[in-house]
Amino acid sequence: MRGTRRTRLCLAGVLTASALLGIPAARAAEPTDGHLTDLVNPFIGSQDEGNTFPGAAVPFGMVQLSPDTGHSTGYDYSQHSIRGFSLVHLSGVGCAIGGDLPVLPTTGDVTQTDYARYAAGFRHADEQASPGYYRVGLDSGVRAELTATARTGVQRYTFPATGKANVLLNAAQALHRPVSSEVRILDDHTVRTKITGHGFCRDSAPYTVYTVTRFSRPFTAYGTWNGGALTPGARTGADGAYVRFDTTRDRTVEATTALSYVDAHGAEVNLRAEGGRSFDEVRRRARDAWERRLAAVRVRGGGATLRRTFYSSLYRTFLAPTVGDDADGRYTGWDRRVHRAEGFTYYQNWSLWDTYRTQAQLLALLAPREARDMALSVLRIDEEGGWLPKWGYATVETNIMTGDPVTPFLTTAYQMGLLKGYEERAYRALRKNADGVPPAANPGVGREANAEYLANGFAPYIKGRPHTKVGDSDYDHGASVTLEYALADAMLAQMARDLGHGADAARYATRAQNYRNIFDPSTGFFRARDASGVFTGDPDPARGIGFHEGTAWQYQWLVPQDLPGVISLIGGERAANRRLDSFFAYDKLLADPAGTARDVWVHGNAYAYYNAAVYNPMNEPDLTAPYTYLSTGEPWKTTDVVHAALTLFTDGPTGMTGNDDLGTMSAWNVLSSIGLFPVQPGYRTWGLSTPVFDRVDVRLDRHYWPSGGFTVTAPGTSASDRYVQSSRLNGSDYGRTYLTNGSLRSLRSLAFTVGPRPSEWGTSPEAAPPALR
């Protein structure tokens, strides 16, 4: 057996040493002498449905001020007119959301109230963005600049010399579908708005945002509009307002807009707390805030493109979740009442189906204080709203996506030591969620198919079942929902065992094996079952039904709690490796990694989820799949696949693999580039692969991570020398393909020796990540 494996190792090395050329040579560049923010390109992912935005924000800022070009999620690099600079954006979401209060500077008479008609043209040659700052020259001759604090957006407009320099504030149009709006001009410097809207894929319960905008000098004229009717001199209106300045001598106008999800007073509180500084001072502080965040990771080696994509991904990882409370601590809870956060910051916007796989773990490492507050915020949602969230936007539940993502999100926080003092509160909320279904009066759906899952061991596929609540239905995706529930059960079992709830732990551990109940021996794949238990749909695993944004091919590896069990079902290690090789088109990958990634794996646009028998690096179900080889005795193939997938991240507008989903894909890039990946999301296991940098220094908060940080080295790592020959942990030989949180707490150094061919490193059975039983 060992001799056979060595033959395969040598053959793979011969084939791949000259083939894996997709990532620049790791020794091509040294760290810049300038700012790390100079390496960030906010335009990455702004084309081809990456759905990122280039505008101004600080880390986790409530206000994310950015141009809207007409694309449903905000900014599309292929479009060339700007409808306004609006306050709220979510990085990488796949549906219309945010875009509240688009503001646009214009010149001349105000004649239009539809922002699609008064939009201003622009050219990318006259556009610039960096963390915390955005600038563009409009065809009207106006230069617009944006920056931000946590709760305010600051604009600076440089107009031509004119007596008709206008700023239009449009309260009735947004990326979502506004329900109602109000505008009031308070005095000759100040405009206040109230906007109620709902949206995100399907209409959710309404939420309300309040804004107050204060200009740096008095207006010379103003007016409001209702629908298409403009009323010069009016102070109130339903839909929008314009204010006018004389810029024949002083061409610059600055404005600060504060946002609150509580009330108008909250917007004023935020303006007083964070406003009052010059544009340049706010911009400097924003850049400094980003510099501190990015400095948590220092890399050496790697070409210029690799470094830019890495730090741009790290930047996007810190954009969400976002601050949800006002400067006085007040926030609107999911019970529609006003509460106060004491001793922590309240956060909102929860793309949990996505972020539980990568971003939650990266934030727990690099921003543990914020990650703790985020976890506490999710617990507040349960305590105030009656149930844990699934996909929360602002102050409401949208129920987008399926399964039980909140469980691995919170168990990640627990396993990373972020819930000290809250362990039992968190456990009670998770147990309630795992064992029940929200009542009819609650807007959440939770584990919608839980009754059947608990009774029969699987969630049935019942297409078109009456669905009384907004959002996605677990019954439409019974096969993948069964896998997601079982994953969550496994993670909750570990938490229950740690906390001394032995009977619960045993019960959840048994339920974690429910993935077996949807395995069809006749096809050798997971498959949907109907309400009577009969396997249903096309038996072709690339064309079956019941899998959310994927196929049976892609979901077959989403059993991180028990990959040995899955391997056994498939027919053993050798059969599993054959299937993995087919899934990743491994023979083609060896010959042309970048081409295979782009032309075979990426088989359509960002939303081409279905009818595929190959890896989809553009979407969440496959994020852990490349690391499956760590459990099949061929860990070098994880490096081959991961490094090929990393070539899809580039430093141009198309340089994202599908929607970024609030930093999920970006966090995948960061973690995989470092060579440290959460292979059992919700638990404490980190898989290892070859880093793409010679050296990575990670700085950690000593309060949560006693070592204060660690260094990962792989001298000479490159396209030709990329395979782990040996590794050393804190100076001692280390042969396993994974670390645990316990290892990370004492980790000072992880040193890889790399070479041109695969080795025996990590191939023994005991080297693989353990199953959770």
Short mmCIF file of C-alpha atoms in Angstrom, two decimals, residues 49 60 156 161 209 224 292 360 380 383 386 418 457 480 566 579 670 739:
data_model
loop_
_atom_site.label_atom_id
_atom_site.label_comp_id
_atom_site.label_asym_id
_atom_site.label_seq_id
_atom_site.Cartn_x
_atom_site.Cartn_y
_atom_site.Cartn_z
CA GLU A 49 -22.10 39.57 -10.26
CA PHE A 60 -18.08 47.08 10.13
CA ARG A 156 -17.41 66.65 -0.69
CA ALA A 161 -18.47 78.03 -11.07
CA VAL A 209 -34.05 54.19 8.49
CA THR A 224 -39.11 69.21 -2.46
CA ARG A 292 -4.84 48.82 11.72
CA ALA A 360 -17.04 33.76 11.13
CA ARG A 380 -30.24 39.32 21.62
CA GLU A 383 -34.20 36.96 23.42
CA GLY A 386 -38.30 35.06 20.02
CA LEU A 418 -15.96 34.15 22.58
CA GLY A 457 -34.47 11.26 10.19
CA SER A 480 -29.44 19.64 1.28
CA VAL A 566 -19.15 9.27 3.78
CA ARG A 579 -14.76 10.38 -7.31
CA VAL A 670 -7.48 34.77 2.89
CA LEU A 739 -4.62 21.92 13.93
#
